[in-house]
PDB file of C-alpha atoms in Angstrom:
ATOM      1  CA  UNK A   1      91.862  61.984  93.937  1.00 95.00           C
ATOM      2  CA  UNK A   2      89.751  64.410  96.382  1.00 97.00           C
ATOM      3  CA  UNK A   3      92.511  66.914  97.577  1.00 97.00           C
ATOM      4  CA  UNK A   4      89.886  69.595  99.725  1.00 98.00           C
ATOM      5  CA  UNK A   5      86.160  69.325 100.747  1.00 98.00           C
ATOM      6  CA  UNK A   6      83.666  71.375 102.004  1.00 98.00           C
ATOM      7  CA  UNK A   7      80.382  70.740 103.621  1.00 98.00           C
ATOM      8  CA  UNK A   8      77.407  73.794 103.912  1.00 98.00           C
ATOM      9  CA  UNK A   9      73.680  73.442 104.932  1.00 98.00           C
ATOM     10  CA  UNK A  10      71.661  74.155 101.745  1.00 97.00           C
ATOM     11  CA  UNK A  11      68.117  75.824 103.315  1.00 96.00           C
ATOM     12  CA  UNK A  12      67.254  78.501 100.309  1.00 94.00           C
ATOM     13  CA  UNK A  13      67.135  80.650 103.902  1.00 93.00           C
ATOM     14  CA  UNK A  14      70.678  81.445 103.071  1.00 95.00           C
ATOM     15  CA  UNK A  15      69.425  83.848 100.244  1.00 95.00           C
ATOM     16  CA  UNK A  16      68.958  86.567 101.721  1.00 93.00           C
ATOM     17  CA  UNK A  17      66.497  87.953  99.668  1.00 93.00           C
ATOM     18  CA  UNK A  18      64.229  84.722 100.545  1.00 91.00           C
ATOM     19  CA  UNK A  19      64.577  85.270 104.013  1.00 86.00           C
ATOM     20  CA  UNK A  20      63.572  88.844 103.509  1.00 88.00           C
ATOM     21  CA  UNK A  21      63.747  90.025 106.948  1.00 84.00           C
ATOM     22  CA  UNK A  22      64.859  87.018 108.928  1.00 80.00           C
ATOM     23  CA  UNK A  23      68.046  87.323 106.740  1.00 78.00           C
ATOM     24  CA  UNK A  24      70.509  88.625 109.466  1.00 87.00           C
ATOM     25  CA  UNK A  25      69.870  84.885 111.726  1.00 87.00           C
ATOM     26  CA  UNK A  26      72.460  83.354 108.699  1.00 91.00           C
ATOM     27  CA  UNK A  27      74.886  85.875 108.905  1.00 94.00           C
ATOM     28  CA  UNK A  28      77.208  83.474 110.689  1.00 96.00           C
ATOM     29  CA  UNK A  29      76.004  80.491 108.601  1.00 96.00           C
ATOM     30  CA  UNK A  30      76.691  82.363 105.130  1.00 96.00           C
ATOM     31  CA  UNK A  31      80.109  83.648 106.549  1.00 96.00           C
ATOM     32  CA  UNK A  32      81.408  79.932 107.546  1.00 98.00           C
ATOM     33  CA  UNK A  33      80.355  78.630 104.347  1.00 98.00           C
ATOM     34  CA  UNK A  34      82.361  81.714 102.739  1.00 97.00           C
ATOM     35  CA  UNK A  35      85.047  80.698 104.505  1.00 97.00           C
ATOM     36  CA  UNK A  36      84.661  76.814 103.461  1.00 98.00           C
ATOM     37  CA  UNK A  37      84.747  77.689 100.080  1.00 97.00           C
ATOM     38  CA  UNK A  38      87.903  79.816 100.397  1.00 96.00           C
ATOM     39  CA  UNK A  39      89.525  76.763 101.742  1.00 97.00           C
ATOM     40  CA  UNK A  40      88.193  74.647  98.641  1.00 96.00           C
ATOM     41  CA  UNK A  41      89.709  77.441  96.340  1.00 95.00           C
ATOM     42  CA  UNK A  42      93.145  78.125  97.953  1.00 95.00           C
ATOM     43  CA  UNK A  43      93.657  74.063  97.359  1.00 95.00           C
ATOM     44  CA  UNK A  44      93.557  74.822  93.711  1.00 95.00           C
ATOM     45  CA  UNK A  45      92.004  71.842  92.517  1.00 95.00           C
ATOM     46  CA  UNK A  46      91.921  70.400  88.873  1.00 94.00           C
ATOM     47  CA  UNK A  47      87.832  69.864  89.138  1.00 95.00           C
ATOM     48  CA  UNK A  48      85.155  70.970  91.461  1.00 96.00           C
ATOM     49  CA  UNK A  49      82.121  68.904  91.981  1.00 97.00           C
ATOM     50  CA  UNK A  50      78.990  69.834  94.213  1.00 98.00           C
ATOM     51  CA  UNK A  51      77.099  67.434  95.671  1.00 98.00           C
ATOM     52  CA  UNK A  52      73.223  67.769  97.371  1.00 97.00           C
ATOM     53  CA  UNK A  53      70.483  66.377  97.852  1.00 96.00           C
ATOM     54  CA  UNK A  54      67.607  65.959  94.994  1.00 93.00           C
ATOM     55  CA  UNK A  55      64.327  64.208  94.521  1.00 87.00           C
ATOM     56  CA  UNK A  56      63.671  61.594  91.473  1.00 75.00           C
ATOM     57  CA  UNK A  57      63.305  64.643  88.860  1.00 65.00           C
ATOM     58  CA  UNK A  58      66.757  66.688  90.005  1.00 63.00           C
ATOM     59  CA  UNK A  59      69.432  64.299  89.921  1.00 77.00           C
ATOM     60  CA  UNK A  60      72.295  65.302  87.939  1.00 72.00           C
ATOM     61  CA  UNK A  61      74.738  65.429  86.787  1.00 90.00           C
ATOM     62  CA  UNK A  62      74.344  69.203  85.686  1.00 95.00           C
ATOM     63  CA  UNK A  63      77.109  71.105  83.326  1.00 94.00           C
ATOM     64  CA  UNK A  64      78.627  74.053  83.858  1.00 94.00           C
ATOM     65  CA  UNK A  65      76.503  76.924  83.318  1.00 94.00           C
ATOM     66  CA  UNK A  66      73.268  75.399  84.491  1.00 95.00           C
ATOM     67  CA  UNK A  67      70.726  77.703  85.870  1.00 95.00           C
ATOM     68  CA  UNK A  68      68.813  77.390  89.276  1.00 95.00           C
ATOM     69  CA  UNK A  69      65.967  79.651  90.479  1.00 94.00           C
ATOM     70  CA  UNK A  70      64.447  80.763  93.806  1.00 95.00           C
ATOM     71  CA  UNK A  71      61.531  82.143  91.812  1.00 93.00           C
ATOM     72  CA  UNK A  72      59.881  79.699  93.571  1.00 90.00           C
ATOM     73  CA  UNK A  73      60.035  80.717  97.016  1.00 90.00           C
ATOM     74  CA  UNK A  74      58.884  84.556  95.898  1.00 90.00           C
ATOM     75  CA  UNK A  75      61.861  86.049  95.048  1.00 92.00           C
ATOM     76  CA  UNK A  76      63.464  86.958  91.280  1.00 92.00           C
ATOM     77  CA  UNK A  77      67.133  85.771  91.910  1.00 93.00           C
ATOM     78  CA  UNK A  78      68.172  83.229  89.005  1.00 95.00           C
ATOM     79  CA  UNK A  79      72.180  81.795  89.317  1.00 95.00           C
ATOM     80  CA  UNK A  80      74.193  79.621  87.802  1.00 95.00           C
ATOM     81  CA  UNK A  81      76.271  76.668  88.326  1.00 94.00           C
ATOM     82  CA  UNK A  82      79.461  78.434  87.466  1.00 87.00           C
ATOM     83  CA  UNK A  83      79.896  79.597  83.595  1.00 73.00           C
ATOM     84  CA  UNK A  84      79.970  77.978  80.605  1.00 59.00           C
ATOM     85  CA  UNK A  85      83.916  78.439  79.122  1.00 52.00           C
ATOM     86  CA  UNK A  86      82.916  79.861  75.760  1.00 47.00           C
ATOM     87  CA  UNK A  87      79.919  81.941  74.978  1.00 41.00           C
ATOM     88  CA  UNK A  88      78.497  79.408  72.421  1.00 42.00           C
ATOM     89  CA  UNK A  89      78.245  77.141  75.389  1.00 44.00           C
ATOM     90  CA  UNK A  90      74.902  77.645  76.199  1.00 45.00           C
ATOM     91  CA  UNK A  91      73.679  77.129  72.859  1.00 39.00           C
ATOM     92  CA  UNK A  92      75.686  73.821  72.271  1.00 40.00           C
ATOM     93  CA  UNK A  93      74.940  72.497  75.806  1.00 43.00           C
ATOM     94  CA  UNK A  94      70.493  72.829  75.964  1.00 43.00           C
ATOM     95  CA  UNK A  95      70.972  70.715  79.150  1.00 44.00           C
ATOM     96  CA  UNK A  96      72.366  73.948  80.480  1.00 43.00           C
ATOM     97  CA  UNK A  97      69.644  75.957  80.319  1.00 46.00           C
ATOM     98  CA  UNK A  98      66.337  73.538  80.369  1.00 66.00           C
ATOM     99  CA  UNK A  99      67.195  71.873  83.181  1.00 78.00           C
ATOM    100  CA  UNK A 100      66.511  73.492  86.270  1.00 90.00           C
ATOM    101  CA  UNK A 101      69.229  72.798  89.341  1.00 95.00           C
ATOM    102  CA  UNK A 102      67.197  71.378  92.755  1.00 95.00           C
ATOM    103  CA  UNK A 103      67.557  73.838  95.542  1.00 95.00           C
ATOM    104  CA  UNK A 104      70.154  72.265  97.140  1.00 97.00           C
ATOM    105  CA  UNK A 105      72.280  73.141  94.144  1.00 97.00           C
ATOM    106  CA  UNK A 106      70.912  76.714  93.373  1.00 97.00           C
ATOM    107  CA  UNK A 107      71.792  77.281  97.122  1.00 97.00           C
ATOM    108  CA  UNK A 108      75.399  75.786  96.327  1.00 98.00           C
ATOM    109  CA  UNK A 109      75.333  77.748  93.259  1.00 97.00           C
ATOM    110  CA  UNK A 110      73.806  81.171  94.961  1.00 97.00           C
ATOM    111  CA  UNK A 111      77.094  80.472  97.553  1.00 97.00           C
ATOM    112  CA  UNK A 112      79.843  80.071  94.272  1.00 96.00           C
ATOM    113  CA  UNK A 113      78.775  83.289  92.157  1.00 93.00           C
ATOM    114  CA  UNK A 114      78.711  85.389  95.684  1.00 90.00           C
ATOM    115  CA  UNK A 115      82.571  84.067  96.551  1.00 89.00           C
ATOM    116  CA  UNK A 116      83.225  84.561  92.583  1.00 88.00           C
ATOM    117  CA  UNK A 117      84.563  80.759  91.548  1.00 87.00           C
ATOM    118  CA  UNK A 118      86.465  80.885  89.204  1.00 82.00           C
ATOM    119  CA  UNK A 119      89.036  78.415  90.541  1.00 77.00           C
ATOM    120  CA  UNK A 120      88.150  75.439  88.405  1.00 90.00           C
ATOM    121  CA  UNK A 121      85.742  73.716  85.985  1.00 93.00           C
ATOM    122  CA  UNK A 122      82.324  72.742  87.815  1.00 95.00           C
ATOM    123  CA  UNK A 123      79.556  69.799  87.683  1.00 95.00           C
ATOM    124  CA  UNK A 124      76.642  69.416  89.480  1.00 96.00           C
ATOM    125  CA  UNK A 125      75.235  66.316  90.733  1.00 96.00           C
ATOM    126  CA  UNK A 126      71.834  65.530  92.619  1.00 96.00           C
ATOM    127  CA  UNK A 127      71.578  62.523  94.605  1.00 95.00           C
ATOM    128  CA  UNK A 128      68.557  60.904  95.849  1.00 89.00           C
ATOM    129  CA  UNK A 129      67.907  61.056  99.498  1.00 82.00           C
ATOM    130  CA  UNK A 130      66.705  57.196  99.475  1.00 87.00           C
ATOM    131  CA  UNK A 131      70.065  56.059  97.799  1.00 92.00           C
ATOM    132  CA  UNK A 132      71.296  52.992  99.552  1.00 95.00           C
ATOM    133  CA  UNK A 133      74.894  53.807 101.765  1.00 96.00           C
ATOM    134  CA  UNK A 134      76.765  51.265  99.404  1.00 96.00           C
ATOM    135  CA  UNK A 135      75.601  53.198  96.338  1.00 96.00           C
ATOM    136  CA  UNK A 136      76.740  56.875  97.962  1.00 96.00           C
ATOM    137  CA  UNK A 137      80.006  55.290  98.778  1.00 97.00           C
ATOM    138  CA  UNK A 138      80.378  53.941  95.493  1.00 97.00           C
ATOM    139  CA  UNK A 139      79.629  57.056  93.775  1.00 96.00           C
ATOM    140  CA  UNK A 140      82.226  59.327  95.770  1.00 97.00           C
ATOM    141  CA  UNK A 141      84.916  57.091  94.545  1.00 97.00           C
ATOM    142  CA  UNK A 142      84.135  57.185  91.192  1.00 96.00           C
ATOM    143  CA  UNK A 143      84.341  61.379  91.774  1.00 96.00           C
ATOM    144  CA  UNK A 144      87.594  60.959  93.442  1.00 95.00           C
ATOM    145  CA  UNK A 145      88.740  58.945  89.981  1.00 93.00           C
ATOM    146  CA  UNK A 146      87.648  61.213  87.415  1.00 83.00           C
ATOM    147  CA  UNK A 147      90.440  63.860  88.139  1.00 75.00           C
ATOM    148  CA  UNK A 148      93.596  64.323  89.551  1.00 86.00           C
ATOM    149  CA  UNK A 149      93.296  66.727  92.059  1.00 95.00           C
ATOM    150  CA  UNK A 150      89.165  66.974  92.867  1.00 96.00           C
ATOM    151  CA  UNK A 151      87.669  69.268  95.099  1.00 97.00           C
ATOM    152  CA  UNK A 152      83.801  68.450  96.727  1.00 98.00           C
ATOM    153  CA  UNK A 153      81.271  71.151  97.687  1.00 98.00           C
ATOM    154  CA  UNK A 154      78.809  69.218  99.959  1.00 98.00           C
ATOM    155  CA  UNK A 155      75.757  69.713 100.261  1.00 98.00           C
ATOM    156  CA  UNK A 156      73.067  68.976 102.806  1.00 98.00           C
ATOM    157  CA  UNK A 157      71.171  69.735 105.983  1.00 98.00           C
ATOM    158  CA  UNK A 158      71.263  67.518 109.485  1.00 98.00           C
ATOM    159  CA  UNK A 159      67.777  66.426 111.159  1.00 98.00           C
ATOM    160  CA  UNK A 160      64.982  68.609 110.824  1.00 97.00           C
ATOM    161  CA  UNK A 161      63.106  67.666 114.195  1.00 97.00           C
ATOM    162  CA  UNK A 162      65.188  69.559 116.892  1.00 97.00           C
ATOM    163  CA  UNK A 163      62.353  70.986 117.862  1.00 95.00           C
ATOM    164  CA  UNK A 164      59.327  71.678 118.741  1.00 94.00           C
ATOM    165  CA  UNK A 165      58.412  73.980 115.785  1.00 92.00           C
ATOM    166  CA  UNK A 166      60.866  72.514 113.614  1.00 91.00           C
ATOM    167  CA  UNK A 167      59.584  71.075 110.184  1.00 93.00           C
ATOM    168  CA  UNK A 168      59.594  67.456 111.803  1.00 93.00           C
ATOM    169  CA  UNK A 169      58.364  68.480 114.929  1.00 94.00           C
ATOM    170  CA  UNK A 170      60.495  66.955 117.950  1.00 96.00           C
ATOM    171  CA  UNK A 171      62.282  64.244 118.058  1.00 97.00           C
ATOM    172  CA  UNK A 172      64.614  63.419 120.663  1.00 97.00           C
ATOM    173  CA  UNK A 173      67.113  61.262 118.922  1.00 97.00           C
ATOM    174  CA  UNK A 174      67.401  64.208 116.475  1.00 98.00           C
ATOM    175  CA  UNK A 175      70.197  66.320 118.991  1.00 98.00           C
ATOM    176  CA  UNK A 176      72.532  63.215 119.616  1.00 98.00           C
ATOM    177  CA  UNK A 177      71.916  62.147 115.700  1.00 98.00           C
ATOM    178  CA  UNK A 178      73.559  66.013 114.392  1.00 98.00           C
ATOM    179  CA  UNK A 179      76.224  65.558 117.217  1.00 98.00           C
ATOM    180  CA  UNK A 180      77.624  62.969 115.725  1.00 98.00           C
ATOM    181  CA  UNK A 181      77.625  64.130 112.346  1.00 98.00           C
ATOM    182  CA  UNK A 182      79.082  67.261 113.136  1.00 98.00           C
ATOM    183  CA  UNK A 183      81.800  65.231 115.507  1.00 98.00           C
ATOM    184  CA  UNK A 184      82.319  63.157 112.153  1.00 98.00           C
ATOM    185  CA  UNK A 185      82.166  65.781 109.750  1.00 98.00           C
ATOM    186  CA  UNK A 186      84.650  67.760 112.184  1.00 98.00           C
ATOM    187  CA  UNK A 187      87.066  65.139 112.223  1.00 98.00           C
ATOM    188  CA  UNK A 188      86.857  63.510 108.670  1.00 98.00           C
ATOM    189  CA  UNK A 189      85.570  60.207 110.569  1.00 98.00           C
ATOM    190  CA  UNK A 190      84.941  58.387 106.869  1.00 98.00           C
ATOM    191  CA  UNK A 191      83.984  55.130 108.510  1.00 98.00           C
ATOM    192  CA  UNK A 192      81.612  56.681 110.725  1.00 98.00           C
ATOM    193  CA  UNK A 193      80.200  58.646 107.680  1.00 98.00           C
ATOM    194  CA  UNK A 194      80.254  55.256 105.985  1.00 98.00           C
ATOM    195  CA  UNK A 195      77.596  53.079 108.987  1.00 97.00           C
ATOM    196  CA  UNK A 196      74.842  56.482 109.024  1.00 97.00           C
ATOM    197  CA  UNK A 197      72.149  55.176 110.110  1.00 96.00           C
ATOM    198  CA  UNK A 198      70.057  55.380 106.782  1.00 96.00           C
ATOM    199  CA  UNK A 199      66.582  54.812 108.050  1.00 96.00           C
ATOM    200  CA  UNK A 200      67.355  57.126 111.020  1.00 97.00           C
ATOM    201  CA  UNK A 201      68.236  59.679 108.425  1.00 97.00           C
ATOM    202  CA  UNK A 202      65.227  59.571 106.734  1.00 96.00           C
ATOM    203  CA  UNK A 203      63.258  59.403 109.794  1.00 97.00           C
ATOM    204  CA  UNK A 204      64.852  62.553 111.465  1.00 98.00           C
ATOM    205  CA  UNK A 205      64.535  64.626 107.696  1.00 97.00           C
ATOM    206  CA  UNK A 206      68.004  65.043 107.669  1.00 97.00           C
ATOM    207  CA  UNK A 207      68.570  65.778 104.176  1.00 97.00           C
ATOM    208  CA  UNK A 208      72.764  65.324 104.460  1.00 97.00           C
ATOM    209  CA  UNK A 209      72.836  61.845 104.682  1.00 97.00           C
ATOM    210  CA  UNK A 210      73.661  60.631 100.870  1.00 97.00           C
ATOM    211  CA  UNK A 211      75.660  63.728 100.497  1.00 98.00           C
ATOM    212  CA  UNK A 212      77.494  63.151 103.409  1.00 98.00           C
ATOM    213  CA  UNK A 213      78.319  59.619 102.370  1.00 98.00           C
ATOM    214  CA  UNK A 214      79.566  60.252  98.440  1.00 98.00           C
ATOM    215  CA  UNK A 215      82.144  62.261 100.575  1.00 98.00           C
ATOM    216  CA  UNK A 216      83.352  59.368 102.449  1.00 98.00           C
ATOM    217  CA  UNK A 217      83.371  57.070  99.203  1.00 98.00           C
ATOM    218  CA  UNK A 218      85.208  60.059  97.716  1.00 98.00           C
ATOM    219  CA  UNK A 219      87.661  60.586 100.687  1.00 98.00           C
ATOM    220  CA  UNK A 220      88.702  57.056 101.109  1.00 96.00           C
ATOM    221  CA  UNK A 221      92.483  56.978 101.360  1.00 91.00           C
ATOM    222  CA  UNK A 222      92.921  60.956 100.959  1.00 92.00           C
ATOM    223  CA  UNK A 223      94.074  61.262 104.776  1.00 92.00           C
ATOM    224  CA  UNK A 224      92.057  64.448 105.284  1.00 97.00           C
ATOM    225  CA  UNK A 225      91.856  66.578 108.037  1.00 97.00           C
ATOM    226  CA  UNK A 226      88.866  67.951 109.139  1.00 98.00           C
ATOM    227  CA  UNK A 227      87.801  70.894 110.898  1.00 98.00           C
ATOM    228  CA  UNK A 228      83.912  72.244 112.020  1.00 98.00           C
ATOM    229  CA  UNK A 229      83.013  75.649 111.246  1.00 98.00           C
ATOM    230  CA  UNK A 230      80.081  76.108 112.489  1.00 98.00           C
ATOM    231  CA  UNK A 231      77.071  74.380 114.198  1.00 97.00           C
ATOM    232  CA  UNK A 232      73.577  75.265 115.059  1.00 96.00           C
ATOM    233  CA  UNK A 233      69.631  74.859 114.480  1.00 96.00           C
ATOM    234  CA  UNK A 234      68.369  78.298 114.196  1.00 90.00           C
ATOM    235  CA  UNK A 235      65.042  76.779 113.379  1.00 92.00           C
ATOM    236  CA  UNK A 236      65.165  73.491 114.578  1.00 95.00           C
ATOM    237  CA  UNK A 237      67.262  72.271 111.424  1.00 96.00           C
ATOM    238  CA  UNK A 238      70.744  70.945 112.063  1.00 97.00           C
ATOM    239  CA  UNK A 239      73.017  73.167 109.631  1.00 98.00           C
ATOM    240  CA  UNK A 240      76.848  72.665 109.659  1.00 98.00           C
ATOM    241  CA  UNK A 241      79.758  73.868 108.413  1.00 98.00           C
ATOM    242  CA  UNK A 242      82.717  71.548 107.957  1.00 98.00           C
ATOM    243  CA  UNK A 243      85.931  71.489 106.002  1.00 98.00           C
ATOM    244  CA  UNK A 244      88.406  68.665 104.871  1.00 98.00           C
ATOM    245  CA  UNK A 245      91.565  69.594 103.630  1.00 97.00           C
TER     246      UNK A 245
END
């Protein structure tokens, strides 16, 4: 059953060696989700499973040990999705190293190796951004089942159209679209989580929404409480922090 969650924006911008010299505008952001991920390790969970968003070619699930890159955005930093448990891992597990994480997971990876996991065993899993609500829902429960006491790192950004030069340009349902998510995420609302408007998602960019949704299947039942860490749109991207627990 899901014992502790966490939810964290995943913009590579929280590298700070991608954001070069922007880096000190996620200060707070990287030191809420530091502090959501010390509430996902001093639950002590059996299993930790993160969660983000991924196009057709990065869904998951990914072992432990498997490698992301921000090579891509201009920087050499490589990480890994925790460690494999015996050297000869990586040899007997070729999925580790040949499949690339998506960002959203290298970002949830960077996050892990910089707080030092080492809590519990890890798996990765991309999610497609199209995936119906009833499919999300469906797959958080079948998380929750696969260990005793589960922990979820969640992954995901609100709208991306809060303003004017934001990567969707502005859109004025974006604001009261994030407020509720955040009011949601903040108070482990599941049904609300649950009836997301889906097209309004995808309309507004917001990455979050399947993410956000395999946490409600997941926390059906757990009685959570939930508490916001942090909210904001630096550059016109909703990014919140959130914990369950």
């Amino acid at each position: 059953m899901l014992v502790v969650a966490a939810v964290c924006p995943c913009p590579p911008l929280l590298v700070p060696e991608v954001a070069a010299g922007a880096a000190a505008e996620m200060d707070v952001a990287r030191a809420a989700c530091t502090d959501a991920l010390g509430v996902l390790a001093a639950a002590r969970p059996d299993r930790l499973v993160v969660v983000g968003p991924a196009d057709q070619s990065g869904r998951g699930p990914y072992p432990e040990g498997a490698r992301g890159s921000f090579r891509g955005f201009g920087v050499e930093v490589d990480v890994r999705l925790g460690r494999p448990k015996h050297a000869e891992a990586e040899v007997s597990a070729p999925e580790a190293s040949e499949r690339s994480l998506p960002p959203s997971l290298a970002v949830a990876a960077w996050l892990l190796q910089r707080t030092g996991w080492s809590d519990a065993p890890i798996e990765g899993l991309g999610v497609g951004e199209p995936l119906a609500a009833d499919r999300c829902i469906q797959v958080g429960r079948e998380i929750a089942a696969g260990a005793e006491r589960v922990a979820l790192l969640v992954m995901g950004d609100a709208s991306a159209c809060r303003t004017l030069k934001a990567p969707g340009y502005l859109d004025e349902r974006a604001a009261p679209f994030d407020a509720e998510v955040a009011r949601a995420l903040g108070a482990a609302d599941v049904a609300a989580l649950k009836v997301l408007d889906t097209e309004l998602a995808s309309e507004l960019k917001a990455s979050g929404r399947a993410p956000w949704q395999v946490l409600a299947g997941a926390a059906e039942g757990s009685d959570l409480a939930g508490a916001l860490l942090y909210e904001d749109a630096p550059y016109g991207v909703g990014y919140l922090v959130a914990t369950w627990s």
